[in-house]
XYZ file of N, CA and C in Angstrom:
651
model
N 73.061 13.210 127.579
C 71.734 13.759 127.855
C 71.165 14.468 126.631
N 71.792 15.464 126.168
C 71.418 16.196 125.015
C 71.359 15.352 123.591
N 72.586 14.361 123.640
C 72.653 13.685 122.268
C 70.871 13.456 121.478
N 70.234 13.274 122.336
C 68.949 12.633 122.122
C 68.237 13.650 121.252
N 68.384 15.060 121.318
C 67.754 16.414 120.551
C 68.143 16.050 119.299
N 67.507 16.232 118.210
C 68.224 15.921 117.201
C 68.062 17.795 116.622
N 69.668 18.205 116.421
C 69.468 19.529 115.764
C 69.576 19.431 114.366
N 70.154 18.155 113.807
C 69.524 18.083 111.936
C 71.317 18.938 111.087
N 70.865 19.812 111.334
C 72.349 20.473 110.733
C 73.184 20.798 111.696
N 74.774 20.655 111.071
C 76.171 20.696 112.002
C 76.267 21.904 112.943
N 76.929 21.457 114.179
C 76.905 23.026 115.199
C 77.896 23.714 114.552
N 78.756 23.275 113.679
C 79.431 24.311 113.420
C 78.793 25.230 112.775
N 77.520 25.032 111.425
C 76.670 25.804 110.900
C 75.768 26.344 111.580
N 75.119 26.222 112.589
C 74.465 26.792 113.823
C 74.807 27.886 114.017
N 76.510 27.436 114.543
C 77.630 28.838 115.507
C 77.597 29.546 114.169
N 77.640 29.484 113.302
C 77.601 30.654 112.369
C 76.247 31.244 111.940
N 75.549 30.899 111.706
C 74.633 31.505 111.351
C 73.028 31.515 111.919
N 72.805 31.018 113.445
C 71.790 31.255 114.074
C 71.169 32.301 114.646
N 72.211 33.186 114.691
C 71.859 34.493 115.445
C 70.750 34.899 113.740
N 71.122 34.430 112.937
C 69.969 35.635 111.981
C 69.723 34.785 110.991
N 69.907 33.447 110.860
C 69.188 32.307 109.826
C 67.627 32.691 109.994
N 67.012 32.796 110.729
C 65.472 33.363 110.221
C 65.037 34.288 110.734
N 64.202 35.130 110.596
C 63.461 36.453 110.843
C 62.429 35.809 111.922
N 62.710 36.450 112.763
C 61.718 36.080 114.083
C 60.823 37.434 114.485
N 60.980 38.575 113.812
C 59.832 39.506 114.269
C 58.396 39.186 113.693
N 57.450 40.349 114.518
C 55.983 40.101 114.862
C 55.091 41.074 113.807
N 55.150 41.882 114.799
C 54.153 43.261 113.936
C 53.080 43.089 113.097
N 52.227 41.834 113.406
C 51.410 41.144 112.751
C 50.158 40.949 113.244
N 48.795 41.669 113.057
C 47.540 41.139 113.453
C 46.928 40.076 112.979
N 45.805 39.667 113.452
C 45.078 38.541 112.979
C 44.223 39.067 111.254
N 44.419 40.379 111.214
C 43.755 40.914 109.745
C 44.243 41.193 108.545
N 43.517 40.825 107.084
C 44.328 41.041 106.223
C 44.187 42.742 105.788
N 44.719 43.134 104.796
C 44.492 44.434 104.714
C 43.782 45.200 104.044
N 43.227 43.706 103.244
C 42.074 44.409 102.108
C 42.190 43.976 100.712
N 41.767 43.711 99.693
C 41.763 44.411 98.532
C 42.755 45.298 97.879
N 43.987 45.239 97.316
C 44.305 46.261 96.523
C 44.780 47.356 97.734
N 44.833 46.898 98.529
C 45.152 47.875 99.920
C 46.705 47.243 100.065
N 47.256 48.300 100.951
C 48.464 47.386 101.635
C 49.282 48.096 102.635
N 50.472 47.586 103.448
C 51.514 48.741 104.199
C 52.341 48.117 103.969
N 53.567 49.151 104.449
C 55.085 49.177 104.410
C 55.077 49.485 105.951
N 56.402 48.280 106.484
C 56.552 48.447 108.000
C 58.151 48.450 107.918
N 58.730 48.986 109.205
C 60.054 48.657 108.911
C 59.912 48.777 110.795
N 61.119 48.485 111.353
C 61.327 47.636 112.862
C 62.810 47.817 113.321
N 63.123 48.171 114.373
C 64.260 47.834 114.998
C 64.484 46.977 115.900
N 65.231 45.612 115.913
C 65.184 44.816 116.710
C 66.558 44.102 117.614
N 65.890 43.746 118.721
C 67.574 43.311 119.416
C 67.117 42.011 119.760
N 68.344 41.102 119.364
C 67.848 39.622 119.750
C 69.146 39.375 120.152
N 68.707 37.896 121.485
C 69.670 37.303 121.771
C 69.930 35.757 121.538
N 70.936 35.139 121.591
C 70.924 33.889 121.483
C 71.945 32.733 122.237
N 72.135 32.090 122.376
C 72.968 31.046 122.576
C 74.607 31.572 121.708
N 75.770 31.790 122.395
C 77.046 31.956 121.521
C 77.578 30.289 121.613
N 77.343 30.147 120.589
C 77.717 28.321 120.047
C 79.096 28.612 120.184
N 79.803 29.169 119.422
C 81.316 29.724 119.454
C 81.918 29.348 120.909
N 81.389 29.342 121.812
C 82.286 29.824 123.228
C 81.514 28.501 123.836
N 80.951 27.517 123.427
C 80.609 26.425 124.159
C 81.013 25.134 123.972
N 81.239 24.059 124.799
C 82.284 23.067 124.840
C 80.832 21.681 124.345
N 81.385 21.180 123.251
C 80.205 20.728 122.623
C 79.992 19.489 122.940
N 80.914 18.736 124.120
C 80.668 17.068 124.991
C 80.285 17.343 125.802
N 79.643 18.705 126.402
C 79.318 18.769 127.958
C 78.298 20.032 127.254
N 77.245 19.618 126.590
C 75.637 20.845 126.652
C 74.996 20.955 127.651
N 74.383 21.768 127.934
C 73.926 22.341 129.044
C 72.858 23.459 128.766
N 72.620 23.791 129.746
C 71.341 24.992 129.731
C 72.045 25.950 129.853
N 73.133 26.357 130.484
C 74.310 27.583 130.828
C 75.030 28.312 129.758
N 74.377 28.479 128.039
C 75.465 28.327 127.012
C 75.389 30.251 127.449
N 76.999 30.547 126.860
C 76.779 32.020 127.215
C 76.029 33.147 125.814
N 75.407 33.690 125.893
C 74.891 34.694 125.032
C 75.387 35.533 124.241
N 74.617 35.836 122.995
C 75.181 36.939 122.397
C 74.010 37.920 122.451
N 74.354 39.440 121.910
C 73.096 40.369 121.655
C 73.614 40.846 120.497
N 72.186 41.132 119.468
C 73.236 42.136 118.093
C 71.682 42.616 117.810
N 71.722 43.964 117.103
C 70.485 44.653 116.706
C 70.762 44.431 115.148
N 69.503 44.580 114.360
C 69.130 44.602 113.559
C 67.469 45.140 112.569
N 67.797 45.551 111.784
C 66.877 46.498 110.972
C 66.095 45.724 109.764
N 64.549 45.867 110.065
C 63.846 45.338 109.020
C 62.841 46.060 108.077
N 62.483 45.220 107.093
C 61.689 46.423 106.174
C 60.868 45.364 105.579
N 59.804 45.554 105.211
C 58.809 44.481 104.781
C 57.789 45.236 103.954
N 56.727 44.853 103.822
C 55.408 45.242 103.204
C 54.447 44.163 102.590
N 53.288 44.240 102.304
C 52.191 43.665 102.442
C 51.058 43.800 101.822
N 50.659 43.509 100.311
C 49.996 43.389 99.221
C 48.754 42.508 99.249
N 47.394 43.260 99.236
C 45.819 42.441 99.466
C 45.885 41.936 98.307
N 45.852 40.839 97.969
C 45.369 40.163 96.171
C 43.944 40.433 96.408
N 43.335 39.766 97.443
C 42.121 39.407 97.481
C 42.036 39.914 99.018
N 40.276 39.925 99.104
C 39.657 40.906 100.505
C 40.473 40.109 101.591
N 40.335 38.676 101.251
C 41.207 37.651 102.832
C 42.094 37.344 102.940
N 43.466 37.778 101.354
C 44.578 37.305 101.085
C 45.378 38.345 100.765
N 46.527 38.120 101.504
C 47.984 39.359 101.742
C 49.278 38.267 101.041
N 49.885 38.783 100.316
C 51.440 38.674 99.983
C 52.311 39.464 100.919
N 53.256 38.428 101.425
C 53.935 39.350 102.240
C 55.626 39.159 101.594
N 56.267 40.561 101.788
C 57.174 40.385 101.663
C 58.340 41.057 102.545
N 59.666 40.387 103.325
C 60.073 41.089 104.070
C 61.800 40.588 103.807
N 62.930 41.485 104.437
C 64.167 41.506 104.563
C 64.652 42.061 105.444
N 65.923 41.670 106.358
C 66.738 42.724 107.165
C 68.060 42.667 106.643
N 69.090 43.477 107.890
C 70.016 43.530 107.908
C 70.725 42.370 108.265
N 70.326 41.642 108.682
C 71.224 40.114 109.003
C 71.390 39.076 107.374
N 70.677 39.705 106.386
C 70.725 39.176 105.025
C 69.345 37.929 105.218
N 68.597 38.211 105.806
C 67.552 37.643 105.922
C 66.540 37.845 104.755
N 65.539 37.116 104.220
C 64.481 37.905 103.349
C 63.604 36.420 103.193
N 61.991 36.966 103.317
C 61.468 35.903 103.141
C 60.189 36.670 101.971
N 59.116 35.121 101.548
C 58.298 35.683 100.624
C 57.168 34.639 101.587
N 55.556 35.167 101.600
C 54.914 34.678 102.054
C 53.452 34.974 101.612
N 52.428 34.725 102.541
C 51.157 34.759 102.390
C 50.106 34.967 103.694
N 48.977 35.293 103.784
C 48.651 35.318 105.014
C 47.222 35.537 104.228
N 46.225 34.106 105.178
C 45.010 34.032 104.784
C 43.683 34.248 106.249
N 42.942 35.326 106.582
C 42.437 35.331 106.978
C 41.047 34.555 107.204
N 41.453 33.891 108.656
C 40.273 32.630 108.704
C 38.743 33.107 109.384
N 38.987 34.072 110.304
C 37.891 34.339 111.278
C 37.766 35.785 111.140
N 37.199 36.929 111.073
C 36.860 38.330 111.499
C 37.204 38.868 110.166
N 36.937 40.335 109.799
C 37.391 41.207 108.916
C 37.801 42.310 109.565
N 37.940 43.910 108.801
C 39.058 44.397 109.754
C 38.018 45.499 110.358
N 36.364 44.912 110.421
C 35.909 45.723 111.740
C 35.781 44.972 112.987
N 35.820 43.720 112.964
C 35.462 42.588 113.875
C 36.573 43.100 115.161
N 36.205 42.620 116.270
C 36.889 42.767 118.031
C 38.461 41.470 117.372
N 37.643 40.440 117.176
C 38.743 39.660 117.462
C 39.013 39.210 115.914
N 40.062 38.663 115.582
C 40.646 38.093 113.755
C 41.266 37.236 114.140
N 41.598 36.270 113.078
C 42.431 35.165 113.066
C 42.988 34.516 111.652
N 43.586 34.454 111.690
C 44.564 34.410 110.079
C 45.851 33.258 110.070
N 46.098 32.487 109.194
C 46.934 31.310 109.126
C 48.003 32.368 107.845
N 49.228 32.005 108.359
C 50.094 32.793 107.012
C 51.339 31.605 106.591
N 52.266 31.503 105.420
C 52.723 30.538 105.149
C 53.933 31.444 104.857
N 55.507 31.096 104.860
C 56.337 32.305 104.444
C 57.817 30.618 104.345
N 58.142 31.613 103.167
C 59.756 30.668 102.470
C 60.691 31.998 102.820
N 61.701 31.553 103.522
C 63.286 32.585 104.075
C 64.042 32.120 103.359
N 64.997 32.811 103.593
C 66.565 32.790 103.272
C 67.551 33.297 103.664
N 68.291 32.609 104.287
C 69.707 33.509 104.436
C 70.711 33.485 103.899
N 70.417 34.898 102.882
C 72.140 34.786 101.866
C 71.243 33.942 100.825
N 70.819 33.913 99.545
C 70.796 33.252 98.568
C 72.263 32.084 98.489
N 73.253 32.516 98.351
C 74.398 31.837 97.506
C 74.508 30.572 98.982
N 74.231 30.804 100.310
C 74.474 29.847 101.438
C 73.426 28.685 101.375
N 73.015 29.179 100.675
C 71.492 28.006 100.223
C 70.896 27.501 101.603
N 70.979 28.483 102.755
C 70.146 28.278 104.249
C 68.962 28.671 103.779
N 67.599 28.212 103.985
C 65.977 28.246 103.750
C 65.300 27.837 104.966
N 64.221 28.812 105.721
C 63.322 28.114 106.253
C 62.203 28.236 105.639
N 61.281 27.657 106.279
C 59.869 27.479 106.045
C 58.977 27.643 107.182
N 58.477 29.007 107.107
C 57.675 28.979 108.542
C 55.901 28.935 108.486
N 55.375 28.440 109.410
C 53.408 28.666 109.137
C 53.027 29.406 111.023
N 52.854 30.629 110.462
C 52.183 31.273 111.986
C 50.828 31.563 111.772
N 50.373 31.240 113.053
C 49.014 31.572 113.278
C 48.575 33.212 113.894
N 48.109 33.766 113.414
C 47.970 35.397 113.537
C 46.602 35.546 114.746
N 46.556 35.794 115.883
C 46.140 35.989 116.557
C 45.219 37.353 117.201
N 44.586 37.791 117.085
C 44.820 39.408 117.846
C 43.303 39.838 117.863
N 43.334 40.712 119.028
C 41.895 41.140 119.666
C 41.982 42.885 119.395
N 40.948 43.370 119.584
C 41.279 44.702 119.085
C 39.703 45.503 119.775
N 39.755 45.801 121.040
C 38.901 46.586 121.597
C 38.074 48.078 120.999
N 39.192 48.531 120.067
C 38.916 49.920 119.827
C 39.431 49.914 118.405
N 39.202 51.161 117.646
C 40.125 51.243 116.503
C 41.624 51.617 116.381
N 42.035 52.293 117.310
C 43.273 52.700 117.668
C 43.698 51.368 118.874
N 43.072 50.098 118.914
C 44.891 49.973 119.606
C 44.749 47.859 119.102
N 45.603 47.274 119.261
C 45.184 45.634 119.537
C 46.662 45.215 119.923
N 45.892 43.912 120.201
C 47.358 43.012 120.986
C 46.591 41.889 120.001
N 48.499 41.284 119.747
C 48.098 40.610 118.906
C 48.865 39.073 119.641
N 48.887 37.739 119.084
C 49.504 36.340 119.728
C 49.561 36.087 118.522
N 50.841 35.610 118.236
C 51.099 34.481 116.593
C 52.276 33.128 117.013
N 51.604 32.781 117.164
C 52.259 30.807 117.482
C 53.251 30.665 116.279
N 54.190 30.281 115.890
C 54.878 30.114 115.037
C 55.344 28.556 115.067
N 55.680 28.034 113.958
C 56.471 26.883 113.746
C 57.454 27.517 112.794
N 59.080 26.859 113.007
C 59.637 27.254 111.639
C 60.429 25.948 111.130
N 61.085 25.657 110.060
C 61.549 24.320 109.872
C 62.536 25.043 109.206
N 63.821 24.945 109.800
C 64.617 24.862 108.123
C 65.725 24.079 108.129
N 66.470 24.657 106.688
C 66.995 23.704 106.149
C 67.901 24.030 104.918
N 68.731 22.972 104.406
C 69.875 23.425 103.619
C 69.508 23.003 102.244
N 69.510 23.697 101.104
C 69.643 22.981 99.580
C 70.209 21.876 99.396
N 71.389 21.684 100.338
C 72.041 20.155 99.681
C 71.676 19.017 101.064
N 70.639 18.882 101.573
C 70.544 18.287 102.881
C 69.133 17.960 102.147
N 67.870 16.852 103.437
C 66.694 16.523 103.036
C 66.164 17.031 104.222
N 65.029 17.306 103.938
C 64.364 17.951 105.258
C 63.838 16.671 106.351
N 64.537 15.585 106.235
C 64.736 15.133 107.633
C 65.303 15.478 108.668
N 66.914 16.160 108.297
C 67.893 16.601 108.423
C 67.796 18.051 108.807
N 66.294 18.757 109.304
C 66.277 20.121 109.063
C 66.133 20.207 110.731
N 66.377 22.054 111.066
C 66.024 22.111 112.208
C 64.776 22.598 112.968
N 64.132 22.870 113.722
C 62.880 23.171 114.503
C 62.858 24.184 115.385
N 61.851 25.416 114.574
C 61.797 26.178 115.713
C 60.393 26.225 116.448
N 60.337 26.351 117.859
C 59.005 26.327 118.446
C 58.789 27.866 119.157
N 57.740 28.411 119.006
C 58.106 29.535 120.096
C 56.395 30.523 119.253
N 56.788 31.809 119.733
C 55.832 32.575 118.844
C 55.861 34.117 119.306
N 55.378 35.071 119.069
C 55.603 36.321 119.097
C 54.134 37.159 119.852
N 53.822 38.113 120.440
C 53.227 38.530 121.042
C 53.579 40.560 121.147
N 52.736 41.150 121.110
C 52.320 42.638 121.000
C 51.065 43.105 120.891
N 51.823 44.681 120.854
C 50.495 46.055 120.814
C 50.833 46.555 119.406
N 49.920 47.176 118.674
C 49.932 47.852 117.730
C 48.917 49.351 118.250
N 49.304 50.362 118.085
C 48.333 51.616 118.377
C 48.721 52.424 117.156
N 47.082 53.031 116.458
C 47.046 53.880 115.532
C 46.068 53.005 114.868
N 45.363 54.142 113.945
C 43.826 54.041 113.163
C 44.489 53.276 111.953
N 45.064 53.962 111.028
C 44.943 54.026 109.893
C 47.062 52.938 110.095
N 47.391 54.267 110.484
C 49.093 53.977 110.380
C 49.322 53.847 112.124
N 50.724 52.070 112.247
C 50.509 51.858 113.167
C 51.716 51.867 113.804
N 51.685 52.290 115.225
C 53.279 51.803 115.690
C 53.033 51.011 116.835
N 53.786 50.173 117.127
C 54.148 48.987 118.031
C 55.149 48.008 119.020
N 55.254 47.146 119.726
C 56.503 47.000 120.287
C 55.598 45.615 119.913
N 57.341 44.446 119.863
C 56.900 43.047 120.019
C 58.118 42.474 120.464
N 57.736 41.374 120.629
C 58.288 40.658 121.806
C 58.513 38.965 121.223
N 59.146 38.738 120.831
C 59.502 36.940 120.637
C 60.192 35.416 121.314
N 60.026 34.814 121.367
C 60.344 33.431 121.956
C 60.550 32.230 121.512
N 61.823 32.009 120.960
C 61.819 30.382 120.475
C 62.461 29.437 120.946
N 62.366 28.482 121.194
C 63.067 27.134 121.392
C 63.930 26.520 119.989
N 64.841 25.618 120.037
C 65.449 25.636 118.871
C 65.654 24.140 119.462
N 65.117 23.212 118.295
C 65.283 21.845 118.563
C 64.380 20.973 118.909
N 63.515 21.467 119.800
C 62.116 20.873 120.307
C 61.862 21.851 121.326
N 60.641 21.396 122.167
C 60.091 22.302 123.217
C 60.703 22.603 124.545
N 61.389 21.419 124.952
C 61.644 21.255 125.882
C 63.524 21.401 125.616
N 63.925 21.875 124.763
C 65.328 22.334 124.101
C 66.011 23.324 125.622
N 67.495 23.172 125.482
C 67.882 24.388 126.044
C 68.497 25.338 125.771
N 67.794 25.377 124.511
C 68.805 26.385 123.191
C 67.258 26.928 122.782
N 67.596 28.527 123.446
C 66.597 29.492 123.075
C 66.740 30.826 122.394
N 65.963 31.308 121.722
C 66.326 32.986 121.113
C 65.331 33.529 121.906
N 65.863 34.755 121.900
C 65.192 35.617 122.092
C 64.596 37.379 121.363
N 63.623 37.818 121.137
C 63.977 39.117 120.308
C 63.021 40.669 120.808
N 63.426 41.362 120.808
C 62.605 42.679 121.256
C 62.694 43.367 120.591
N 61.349 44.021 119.271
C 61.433 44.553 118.625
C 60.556 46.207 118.507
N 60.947 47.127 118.161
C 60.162 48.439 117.956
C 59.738 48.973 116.433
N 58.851 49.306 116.012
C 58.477 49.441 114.992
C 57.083 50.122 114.704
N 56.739 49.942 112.797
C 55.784 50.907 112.810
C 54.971 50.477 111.058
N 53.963 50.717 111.404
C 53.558 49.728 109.196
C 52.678 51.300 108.929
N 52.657 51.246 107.852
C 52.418 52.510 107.037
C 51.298 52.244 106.155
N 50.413 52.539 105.889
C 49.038 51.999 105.120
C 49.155 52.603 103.759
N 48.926 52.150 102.717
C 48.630 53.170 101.172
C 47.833 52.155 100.614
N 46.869 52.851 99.696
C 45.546 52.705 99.132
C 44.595 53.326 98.769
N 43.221 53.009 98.530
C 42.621 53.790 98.145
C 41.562 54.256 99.778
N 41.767 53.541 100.506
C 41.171 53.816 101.627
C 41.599 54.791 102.969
């Protein structure tokens, strides 16, 4: 039944390193930050996943048993330009990615924003694990103090010595509140599928956190 999923790289590399091969937190509006503007966010997060380790790999199923592990992130977020952010982020799972985020719709007085962002991961330089993710930044914002934000995610990754035929698929996307004017704190919430949509290999993540503004504004 399952043979048909194609997961691209070996379960044995999975069982090792899925719980934190890519950064799945949120904390992300649909807005960029400006000009020469920027924040520093950092997050505490608990995710769960599929324990590959403890599952019998001729008989897959939807039943695989779980793991939970927390982990700590730190990021920040550089305006080149009024619609364009550099992002850069790392945790404790040896995660770290480099990215971008281009605002398509609103600026940061507008109700609603919308922003396309592009980001290259890694886990562990020397393991040569890489994804490649493109989320769509979502978020409505009634007031100045508060918004909920939606970011659709795709992620692809993949190994240095492999071709990205061979890579794997994440589907899913992230969802939250951010409250505060200037400096913000927030809870978010994530969802992925691993393999395709209809996969029965899912993560999960619940994160708490907070981004810090510096500039001239």
């Amino acid at each position: 039944m399952y043979k048909q999923l194609s997961l691209g790289l070996p379960l044995g590399i999975i069982a090792l390193f899925l719980g934190g091969c890519a950064s799945l937190t949120g904390f992300h509006d649909g807005r960029t930050v400006g000009k020469e503007q920027g924040d520093f966010y950092m997050s505490l997060n608990f995710s769960s996943s599929p324990n590959f380790r403890e599952f019998d790999r001729d008989s897959l199923n939807a039943n695989f048993p779980t793991l939970s592990f927390p982990n700590l992130e730190f990021g920040g977020r550089y305006g080149v330009g009024e619609k364009v952010d550099i992002t850069l982020r790392l945790n404790t799972n040896l995660n770290m990615g480099l990215g971008a985020k281009f605002q398509l719709i609103g600026d940061a007085q507008s109700p609603f924003a919308m922003a396309l962002g592009t980001e290259l991961g890694s886990f562990g330089i020397i393991l040569g694990l890489l994804n490649l993710q493109v989320p769509l930044y979502l978020s409505v914002h009634p007031s100045e103090v508060f918004a909920w934000y939606l970011t659709p995610r795709y992620i692809r990754q993949f190994t240095t010595y492999s071709s990205l035929e061979n890579a794997l698929s994440y589907y899913g996307g992230n969802t939250g509140i951010l409250i505060g004017k200037r400096h913000k704190f927030g809870v978010d919430i994530g969802y992925y599928r691993v393999g395709g949509i209809d996969s029965p290999i899912s993560l999960t993540q619940f994160g708490l956190g907070g981004r810090f503004a510096f500039g001239k504004k």
